[in-house]
Amino acid sequence: MDIIQIENLSKKFDGFAALNNVSFNITRGDFFGLIGPNGAGKTTLLRILYSMVVPSSGNIRIKGLDLRKDYKKIKYILGIVPQDDNLDADLSVLDNLTIYSMYFGLSKKESLKRSEELLGFFDLSDRRNSKVMDLSGGLRRRLMIARALINNPEIIMLDEPTSGLDPEYRHNIWNKLVLLNKEGSTILMSTHYMEEAERLFKNMVILNHGEIVVRGKTEDITRNKKSLEEIFLDIARK
Amino acid sequence: MKFIEKIKDINHNLSLRALAVLYRNFLAWLKIYKPSIIGDVLEPLLFLAALGLGVGKFIHNIDGISYIEFIVPGIIASSSMYAAAFESTFGSYTRMVTYRTFEAILLTPVTVEEIVLGEIFWGTSKAFMSGIAVLIVGLVFGWIISPLALFIPVFILLNGAIFSSLSLLITSFSPSYDFFSYYFTIAISTMFLFSGVFYPVSSLPHILSYFVFVMPLYYSVHVMRLLDLGILSPAIFYYFIILSFISIILFYLTAFFIRKRVIK
């Protein structure tokens, strides 16, 4: 079943077309990738999906619900990791999670239980009382992902979650994401690391200048041609 | 009719989830409450002491009461204005732009309108703390005249809500922190000096007194002084209605413009 359906989606910012007539579907349980050069429209697409940007035209259905009308309901099943760090710098690691759970309406008991689970899962338990400002970049990123999972989301959306991280942290995050996907979460993620894309994504679209230029299964895309990196470079040079 | 639709949209997006935003701000405040209390509570008390006791020495009475008794209701109103204005400009701007807290909250089912309401609740809470502190000091030192003054907190809340909404509205247009200088100089300082906090507005040149009537702080000062003096006038009721009306209008305007600012 298609859990996300995107139909003829376009977005113009002051006349500039950030997305142009983009359509594709994502099936439940997929690990779906968005790749493309900088400025291709990946972030705009994700921001539309989590209702921070209003599309100029097109339709989106998530779990059968119309995003335009039911965006509040949809938010309950999404876990979102945006590109920029927006952790609550005024609060501790644990408070970041518990406060976030209040936004979803979790009870205090549920909230503490879920927060502790997530701190354990992301190896942050011993930092629970640290200030967010005192965490390294890698730990902050893990906390961002932990925070996005507070509501047990069915769909996890991540915008370049590993950019700027050292290989150890990157592998650590990959492992967690693969595990979450195996447990049934649908994942939609953007990246510009081709190695990461080949390793993680089951299906993907490659965007350039706001349009889909390649789509399909990762193994089909890379089968007869060169590596994903070469395909990417060919596209980016156009 | 489009206007009515907009109001309906805003109402549709409101719920008690706004209290989570209020609680978030309270929790963050608990970590820095000491410096915050200096600004919101100690500063108005300094004004009260310096002007009330210092200048008051030369003014034997004003409308039949001592100078410090005269300025207590004014300082209650102006300190709550300042507390709300600081919180809903510098504080809210930091959460909206610098720390991207609004954006983080918007990744959850909380709506822009609920964030706005939560922010206004918070600005109003800061105003309440500040105004109540002055009222308590006034009570302790015997500078409060009538028991009707116990109704002043209702108007501290209203005054806080108005200045918190107005300030957040300014924040929705603000490109940077520097922009707030205009607001604080042109609007806030002017109201502080010309709304009858330190002298009856009737002593101003006639032409200036017209400007006084467009300043929300004038109404708050006036109604708090009526209560303090124990004058049970119908004006108190009218002011309650007017001030409530202003705060509701400001809320809708602010909700509209903050949404415009954060959702592209």
Coordinates of C-alpha atoms in Angstrom, one line a residue:
Chain A
M1 CA 0.0 0.0 0.0
D2 CA 1.2 3.5 -0.8
I3 CA 1.6 5.4 2.5
I4 CA 2.7 8.6 0.8
Q5 CA 1.2 9.7 -2.5
I6 CA 2.6 12.8 -4.2
E7 CA 0.8 14.1 -7.3
N8 CA 1.9 16.9 -9.6
L9 CA 3.5 18.8 -6.9
S10 CA 5.0 22.2 -7.7
K11 CA 6.3 25.0 -5.6
K12 CA 7.4 28.5 -6.7
F13 CA 9.2 30.9 -4.4
D14 CA 8.9 34.4 -5.9
G15 CA 8.7 33.1 -9.4
F16 CA 11.6 30.6 -8.9
A17 CA 10.4 27.0 -9.4
A18 CA 11.8 25.0 -6.6
L19 CA 9.7 22.0 -7.5
N20 CA 8.1 21.4 -10.8
N21 CA 5.3 18.8 -11.3
V22 CA 6.8 16.1 -9.1
S23 CA 4.8 12.8 -8.7
F24 CA 5.8 9.6 -6.9
N25 CA 4.5 7.2 -4.3
I26 CA 6.2 5.5 -1.4
T27 CA 5.0 2.2 -0.1
R28 CA 4.6 1.3 3.5
G29 CA 7.8 -0.1 5.0
D30 CA 10.1 1.4 2.3
F31 CA 13.4 3.0 2.9
F32 CA 13.1 5.7 0.4
G33 CA 15.8 8.1 -0.7
L34 CA 15.7 11.6 -2.1
I35 CA 19.0 12.5 -3.8
G36 CA 20.2 15.3 -5.9
P37 CA 22.7 18.2 -6.0
N38 CA 22.4 21.1 -3.7
G39 CA 19.3 23.2 -4.6
A40 CA 17.6 20.3 -6.4
G41 CA 14.5 20.7 -4.3
K42 CA 15.0 17.9 -1.7
T43 CA 14.5 20.1 1.3
T44 CA 11.6 22.0 -0.2
L45 CA 9.9 18.6 -0.9
L46 CA 10.4 17.4 2.7
R47 CA 9.3 20.8 4.1
I48 CA 6.1 20.5 2.1
L49 CA 5.5 17.0 3.5
Y50 CA 5.8 18.2 7.0
S51 CA 3.7 21.3 6.4
M52 CA 6.4 24.0 6.9
V53 CA 6.0 25.0 3.2
V54 CA 2.7 25.3 1.4
P55 CA 2.8 23.9 -2.1
S56 CA 1.8 26.1 -5.1
S57 CA -0.1 23.2 -6.6
G58 CA -0.5 19.5 -6.5
N59 CA -1.9 16.9 -4.1
I60 CA -0.4 14.9 -1.3
R61 CA -2.0 12.1 0.6
I62 CA -0.3 10.5 3.6
K63 CA -1.9 7.3 4.9
G64 CA -4.9 8.3 2.8
L65 CA -5.4 11.7 4.4
D66 CA -5.3 14.9 2.5
L67 CA -2.2 16.9 3.7
R68 CA -3.9 20.2 3.1
K69 CA -6.9 19.5 5.3
D70 CA -5.6 17.0 7.8
Y71 CA -2.1 18.1 8.5
K72 CA -2.7 18.1 12.2
K73 CA -3.8 14.4 12.2
I74 CA -0.9 13.5 9.9
K75 CA 1.7 15.1 12.3
Y76 CA 0.8 12.4 14.9
I77 CA 2.3 9.7 12.7
L78 CA 5.3 11.6 11.5
G79 CA 8.7 11.7 13.0
I80 CA 10.8 14.6 11.5
V81 CA 14.5 15.3 11.6
P82 CA 15.0 18.6 9.8
Q83 CA 18.4 19.6 8.3
D84 CA 19.2 22.3 10.8
D85 CA 19.7 21.7 14.5
N86 CA 16.7 23.1 16.3
L87 CA 17.1 21.3 19.6
D88 CA 15.9 23.3 22.6
A89 CA 19.2 24.9 23.7
D90 CA 17.6 26.2 27.0
L91 CA 16.8 22.6 28.1
S92 CA 18.6 19.5 29.2
V93 CA 18.7 16.3 27.0
L94 CA 15.9 14.6 28.9
D95 CA 13.8 17.8 29.0
N96 CA 14.1 18.0 25.2
L97 CA 12.4 14.7 24.9
T98 CA 9.8 15.1 27.6
I99 CA 8.7 18.5 26.5
Y100 CA 8.5 17.3 22.9
S101 CA 6.2 14.4 24.1
M102 CA 3.9 17.0 25.6
Y103 CA 3.4 18.6 22.2
F104 CA 2.1 15.2 21.1
G105 CA -0.1 15.0 24.2
L106 CA 1.6 12.0 25.8
S107 CA 1.0 11.5 29.5
K108 CA 3.8 12.2 32.0
K109 CA 4.2 8.5 32.6
E110 CA 4.3 7.5 29.0
S111 CA 6.6 10.4 28.3
L112 CA 9.2 9.4 30.8
K113 CA 9.1 5.8 29.8
R114 CA 9.5 6.6 26.1
S115 CA 12.2 9.1 26.7
E116 CA 14.3 6.7 28.7
E117 CA 13.9 4.0 26.0
L118 CA 15.1 6.4 23.4
L119 CA 18.0 7.6 25.5
G120 CA 19.0 4.0 25.8
F121 CA 18.5 3.2 22.1
F122 CA 20.7 6.2 21.1
D123 CA 23.4 5.6 23.8
L124 CA 22.5 9.0 25.5
S125 CA 21.4 7.7 28.9
D126 CA 24.5 9.0 30.7
R127 CA 24.0 12.4 29.2
R128 CA 20.4 12.8 30.2
N129 CA 21.1 15.8 32.4
S130 CA 23.6 17.5 30.1
K131 CA 22.8 20.8 28.5
V132 CA 22.2 20.4 24.8
M133 CA 24.9 23.1 24.2
D134 CA 27.5 20.9 25.8
L135 CA 26.9 17.9 23.4
S136 CA 29.1 17.2 20.4
G137 CA 27.6 17.6 16.9
G138 CA 27.2 13.8 16.6
L139 CA 25.4 13.5 19.9
R140 CA 23.1 16.4 19.0
R141 CA 22.2 14.7 15.8
R142 CA 21.4 11.5 17.6
L143 CA 19.2 13.5 20.0
M144 CA 17.4 15.1 17.1
I145 CA 16.6 11.6 15.8
A146 CA 15.6 10.3 19.2
R147 CA 13.3 13.4 19.6
A148 CA 11.6 12.6 16.3
L149 CA 10.8 9.1 17.5
I150 CA 9.0 10.2 20.7
N151 CA 5.6 9.6 19.2
N152 CA 6.4 6.2 17.8
P153 CA 5.9 7.5 14.3
E154 CA 4.9 5.3 11.4
I155 CA 6.8 7.5 8.9
I156 CA 10.3 8.9 9.7
M157 CA 11.5 11.8 7.5
L158 CA 15.1 12.9 7.7
D159 CA 16.8 15.7 5.8
E160 CA 20.5 14.9 5.4
P161 CA 20.8 13.4 8.9
T162 CA 24.4 12.4 8.6
S163 CA 25.9 15.4 6.9
G164 CA 29.0 16.7 8.7
L165 CA 29.4 13.7 10.9
D166 CA 32.5 11.5 11.3
P167 CA 32.3 7.9 9.9
E168 CA 31.7 6.4 13.3
Y169 CA 28.7 8.5 14.1
R170 CA 27.4 8.0 10.5
H171 CA 27.6 4.3 10.8
N172 CA 25.9 4.4 14.2
I173 CA 23.0 6.4 12.7
W174 CA 22.8 4.0 9.7
N175 CA 22.5 1.0 12.0
K176 CA 19.7 2.6 14.0
L177 CA 17.8 3.6 10.9
V178 CA 18.1 0.1 9.4
L179 CA 16.8 -1.3 12.6
L180 CA 13.9 1.0 12.7
N181 CA 13.0 0.2 9.1
K182 CA 13.2 -3.5 9.9
E183 CA 10.8 -3.0 12.7
G184 CA 8.3 -1.6 10.3
S185 CA 8.9 2.2 10.1
T186 CA 8.7 3.8 6.6
I187 CA 11.7 6.0 6.1
L188 CA 12.0 8.9 3.7
M189 CA 15.5 10.4 3.8
S190 CA 17.5 12.8 1.7
T191 CA 21.3 12.7 1.4
H192 CA 24.1 13.8 -0.9
Y193 CA 26.4 10.9 0.1
M194 CA 26.1 8.4 -2.6
E195 CA 27.7 5.6 -0.6
E196 CA 25.0 6.1 2.0
A197 CA 22.3 6.1 -0.7
E198 CA 23.5 2.8 -2.2
R199 CA 23.8 1.2 1.2
L200 CA 20.5 2.3 2.7
F201 CA 17.8 3.1 0.2
K202 CA 15.5 0.4 -1.3
N203 CA 13.9 2.9 -3.7
M204 CA 14.8 6.4 -4.6
V205 CA 14.2 9.4 -6.8
I206 CA 17.0 11.7 -8.1
L207 CA 16.0 15.3 -8.3
N208 CA 17.6 18.0 -10.3
H209 CA 16.4 21.6 -10.8
G210 CA 13.1 20.7 -9.1
E211 CA 12.3 17.8 -11.3
I212 CA 12.6 14.0 -11.1
V213 CA 15.3 12.8 -13.4
V214 CA 15.7 9.2 -12.3
R215 CA 13.4 7.0 -10.2
G216 CA 13.3 3.3 -9.3
K217 CA 14.9 0.6 -7.2
T218 CA 18.4 1.4 -6.1
E219 CA 19.7 -1.9 -7.6
D220 CA 18.0 -1.3 -10.9
I221 CA 19.4 2.2 -11.2
T222 CA 23.0 1.1 -10.6
R223 CA 22.7 -2.3 -12.4
N224 CA 23.9 -1.7 -16.0
K225 CA 25.5 1.7 -15.5
K226 CA 28.3 3.0 -13.4
S227 CA 28.2 3.7 -9.7
L228 CA 25.5 6.0 -8.2
E229 CA 28.2 8.6 -7.8
E230 CA 28.9 8.7 -11.5
I231 CA 25.2 8.8 -12.3
F232 CA 24.9 11.7 -9.9
L233 CA 27.8 13.6 -11.4
D234 CA 26.4 13.2 -14.9
I235 CA 23.1 14.7 -13.7
A236 CA 24.7 17.5 -11.7
R237 CA 26.7 18.6 -14.7
K238 CA 23.6 19.0 -16.9
Chain B
M1 CA -16.0 37.7 4.2
K2 CA -12.4 36.5 3.7
F3 CA -11.7 38.1 7.0
I4 CA -14.3 36.0 8.8
E5 CA -12.8 32.9 7.1
K6 CA -9.4 33.8 8.5
I7 CA -10.7 34.1 12.0
K8 CA -12.5 30.7 11.6
D9 CA -9.2 29.2 10.4
I10 CA -7.4 30.6 13.5
N11 CA -10.1 29.3 15.9
H12 CA -10.0 25.9 14.2
N13 CA -6.3 25.7 15.0
L14 CA -6.5 26.5 18.7
S15 CA -6.5 24.0 21.6
L16 CA -5.2 23.6 25.1
R17 CA -2.0 22.3 23.5
A18 CA -1.0 26.0 23.8
L19 CA -0.4 25.2 27.5
A20 CA 2.5 22.9 26.5
V21 CA 4.2 25.9 24.9
L22 CA 3.6 28.0 28.0
Y23 CA 5.1 25.1 30.1
R24 CA 8.1 24.9 27.8
N25 CA 8.9 28.6 28.4
F26 CA 8.3 28.3 32.1
L27 CA 10.7 25.3 32.3
A28 CA 13.4 27.2 30.3
W29 CA 12.8 30.3 32.5
L30 CA 13.4 28.2 35.7
K31 CA 17.0 27.7 34.6
I32 CA 17.7 31.5 34.4
Y33 CA 15.1 32.9 36.8
K34 CA 17.5 34.9 38.9
P35 CA 18.7 37.4 36.4
S36 CA 15.1 37.5 35.0
I37 CA 13.6 38.5 38.3
I38 CA 16.1 41.3 38.7
G39 CA 14.8 42.9 35.5
D40 CA 11.1 42.2 36.0
V41 CA 10.7 42.7 39.7
L42 CA 13.7 44.7 41.1
E43 CA 13.7 47.4 38.4
P44 CA 10.2 48.6 39.0
L45 CA 10.8 48.7 42.7
L46 CA 13.8 50.9 42.1
F47 CA 11.6 53.3 40.1
L48 CA 9.1 53.3 42.9
A49 CA 11.7 54.0 45.6
A50 CA 13.7 56.6 43.7
L51 CA 10.7 58.6 42.4
G52 CA 8.2 57.9 45.1
L53 CA 10.5 58.6 48.0
G54 CA 13.0 61.0 46.3
V55 CA 10.9 63.2 44.1
G56 CA 7.9 62.6 46.4
K57 CA 9.7 64.6 49.1
F58 CA 9.1 67.7 47.0
I59 CA 5.5 66.9 46.0
H60 CA 3.3 67.0 49.1
N61 CA 0.3 65.7 47.5
I62 CA -1.3 65.1 44.2
D63 CA -5.1 64.8 43.9
G64 CA -5.1 64.6 47.7
I65 CA -2.8 61.6 48.1
S66 CA 1.0 61.3 48.6
Y67 CA 3.2 61.1 45.5
I68 CA 4.2 57.5 46.2
E69 CA 0.6 56.5 46.6
F70 CA -0.1 58.2 43.3
I71 CA 2.5 56.4 41.3
V72 CA 2.0 52.9 42.7
P73 CA -0.8 51.9 40.3
G74 CA 1.1 53.6 37.5
I75 CA 4.2 51.6 38.2
I76 CA 2.1 48.4 38.5
A77 CA 0.8 49.0 35.0
S78 CA 4.1 50.2 33.4
S79 CA 6.2 47.4 34.9
S80 CA 3.8 44.8 33.6
M81 CA 3.9 46.5 30.2
Y82 CA 7.7 46.3 30.2
A83 CA 7.9 42.7 31.3
A84 CA 5.5 41.6 28.6
A85 CA 7.2 43.8 26.0
F86 CA 10.6 42.4 26.7
E87 CA 9.5 38.8 26.8
S88 CA 7.4 39.0 23.6
T89 CA 10.1 40.8 21.5
F90 CA 13.6 39.7 22.5
G91 CA 12.4 36.4 24.1
S92 CA 10.0 35.4 21.4
Y93 CA 12.3 36.5 18.6
T94 CA 15.1 34.3 20.0
R95 CA 12.7 31.4 20.1
M96 CA 11.4 32.1 16.6
V97 CA 14.6 33.0 14.7
T98 CA 17.8 32.3 16.7
Y99 CA 17.0 29.0 18.3
R100 CA 14.3 27.9 15.8
T101 CA 12.2 26.7 18.7
F102 CA 9.0 27.5 16.9
E103 CA 10.1 25.4 13.9
A104 CA 10.9 22.5 16.2
I105 CA 7.4 22.7 17.8
L106 CA 5.8 22.9 14.4
L107 CA 7.1 19.5 13.5
T108 CA 4.6 18.2 16.0
P109 CA 0.8 18.5 16.0
V110 CA 1.0 21.9 17.7
T111 CA -0.1 24.7 15.3
V112 CA 1.3 28.2 14.7
E113 CA -1.8 29.6 16.4
E114 CA -1.2 27.5 19.5
I115 CA 2.4 28.7 19.7
V116 CA 1.2 32.3 19.4
L117 CA -1.3 31.7 22.2
G118 CA 1.3 29.9 24.4
E119 CA 3.8 32.8 23.8
I120 CA 1.1 35.4 24.8
F121 CA 0.2 33.4 27.9
W122 CA 3.9 33.4 28.8
G123 CA 4.4 37.1 28.2
T124 CA 1.3 37.7 30.3
S125 CA 2.7 35.5 33.1
K126 CA 5.9 37.6 33.1
A127 CA 3.8 40.8 33.2
F128 CA 1.8 39.3 36.1
M129 CA 4.9 38.5 38.1
S130 CA 6.2 42.0 37.6
G131 CA 2.9 43.8 38.4
I132 CA 2.0 41.7 41.4
A133 CA 5.5 42.3 42.9
V134 CA 4.8 46.0 42.9
L135 CA 1.3 45.6 44.2
I136 CA 2.6 43.4 47.1
V137 CA 5.3 45.9 48.0
G138 CA 2.6 48.7 47.9
L139 CA 0.5 46.6 50.3
V140 CA 3.3 45.8 52.7
F141 CA 4.4 49.5 52.9
G142 CA 0.9 50.8 53.2
W143 CA 0.9 52.7 49.9
I144 CA -2.3 51.0 48.7
I145 CA -5.4 53.0 49.5
S146 CA -8.5 51.0 49.0
P147 CA -9.3 47.3 49.3
L148 CA -10.8 47.5 45.8
A149 CA -7.1 47.4 44.7
L150 CA -7.4 43.6 45.1
F151 CA -9.1 43.7 41.7
I152 CA -6.0 45.2 40.1
P153 CA -4.6 41.8 39.2
V154 CA -7.4 41.3 36.7
F155 CA -6.2 44.4 34.9
I156 CA -2.5 43.4 35.2
L157 CA -3.5 40.3 33.2
L158 CA -5.3 42.3 30.6
N159 CA -2.5 44.8 30.3
G160 CA 0.0 41.9 30.0
A161 CA -2.1 40.2 27.3
I162 CA -2.3 43.5 25.3
F163 CA 1.4 44.3 25.5
S164 CA 2.4 40.7 24.9
S165 CA 0.2 40.5 21.8
L166 CA 1.3 43.9 20.5
S167 CA 5.0 43.0 21.0
L168 CA 4.7 39.6 19.3
L169 CA 3.0 41.4 16.4
I170 CA 6.0 43.7 16.2
T171 CA 8.2 40.6 16.4
S172 CA 6.4 39.1 13.4
F173 CA 7.7 42.0 11.3
S174 CA 11.1 42.2 12.8
P175 CA 14.1 41.5 10.6
S176 CA 16.6 41.6 13.5
Y177 CA 16.9 42.5 17.2
D178 CA 17.9 46.1 16.3
F179 CA 14.4 46.7 14.9
F180 CA 13.0 46.6 18.5
S181 CA 14.8 49.9 19.3
Y182 CA 12.1 51.6 17.2
Y183 CA 9.3 49.9 19.1
F184 CA 10.8 50.5 22.6
T185 CA 11.6 54.2 21.9
I186 CA 8.6 55.2 19.9
A187 CA 5.9 53.1 21.6
I188 CA 6.9 51.7 24.9
S189 CA 9.0 54.7 26.3
T190 CA 6.4 57.2 25.1
M191 CA 3.6 55.3 26.9
F192 CA 5.7 55.0 30.0
L193 CA 6.3 58.7 30.2
F194 CA 2.9 60.0 28.9
S195 CA 0.2 57.7 30.2
G196 CA -0.3 59.2 33.6
V197 CA 2.1 57.0 35.5
F198 CA 4.0 59.9 37.1
Y199 CA 1.5 62.8 36.8
P200 CA -2.2 63.2 35.9
V201 CA -2.5 63.5 32.1
S202 CA -4.7 66.5 32.6
S203 CA -1.5 68.5 33.4
L204 CA -0.2 67.9 29.8
P205 CA -0.8 70.7 27.2
H206 CA -4.2 70.2 25.7
I207 CA -3.0 69.2 22.3
L208 CA -0.9 66.3 23.7
S209 CA -3.8 64.9 25.7
Y210 CA -5.4 63.6 22.4
F211 CA -2.4 61.4 21.9
V212 CA -2.8 60.0 25.3
F213 CA -6.2 58.4 24.4
V214 CA -4.6 56.1 21.7
M215 CA -2.2 54.6 24.3
P216 CA -3.5 51.4 25.8
L217 CA -1.3 52.0 28.8
Y218 CA -3.3 55.1 29.7
Y219 CA -6.4 53.0 30.1
S220 CA -4.6 50.5 32.3
V221 CA -3.1 53.1 34.5
H222 CA -6.4 55.0 34.8
V223 CA -8.4 51.9 35.8
M224 CA -5.8 50.7 38.2
R225 CA -5.8 54.1 39.9
L226 CA -9.6 54.2 40.1
L227 CA -9.5 50.8 41.9
D228 CA -6.7 51.9 44.1
L229 CA -8.6 55.0 45.1
G230 CA -11.7 52.9 45.7
I231 CA -13.7 54.8 43.1
L232 CA -16.4 52.4 42.0
S233 CA -17.1 54.0 38.6
P234 CA -18.8 52.5 35.6
A235 CA -15.6 53.4 33.7
I236 CA -14.0 50.3 35.3
F237 CA -16.5 48.1 33.5
Y238 CA -16.1 50.0 30.2
Y239 CA -12.3 49.8 30.4
F240 CA -12.5 46.1 31.1
I241 CA -14.6 45.6 27.9
I242 CA -12.3 47.9 25.9
L243 CA -9.1 46.3 27.1
S244 CA -10.4 42.8 26.5
F245 CA -11.5 43.8 23.0
I246 CA -8.1 45.2 22.2
S247 CA -6.3 42.1 23.4
I248 CA -8.6 39.8 21.3
I249 CA -8.1 41.9 18.2
L250 CA -4.3 42.0 18.7
F251 CA -4.3 38.2 19.2
Y252 CA -5.9 37.5 15.9
L253 CA -3.6 40.0 14.1
T254 CA -0.6 38.5 15.7
A255 CA -1.6 34.9 14.9
F256 CA -2.2 35.9 11.3
F257 CA 1.2 37.6 10.8
I258 CA 3.2 35.0 12.7
R259 CA 1.8 32.3 10.5
K260 CA 2.8 34.4 7.5
R261 CA 6.3 34.7 8.9
V262 CA 6.9 31.0 9.7
I263 CA 5.1 29.1 7.0
K264 CA 6.4 29.7 3.6

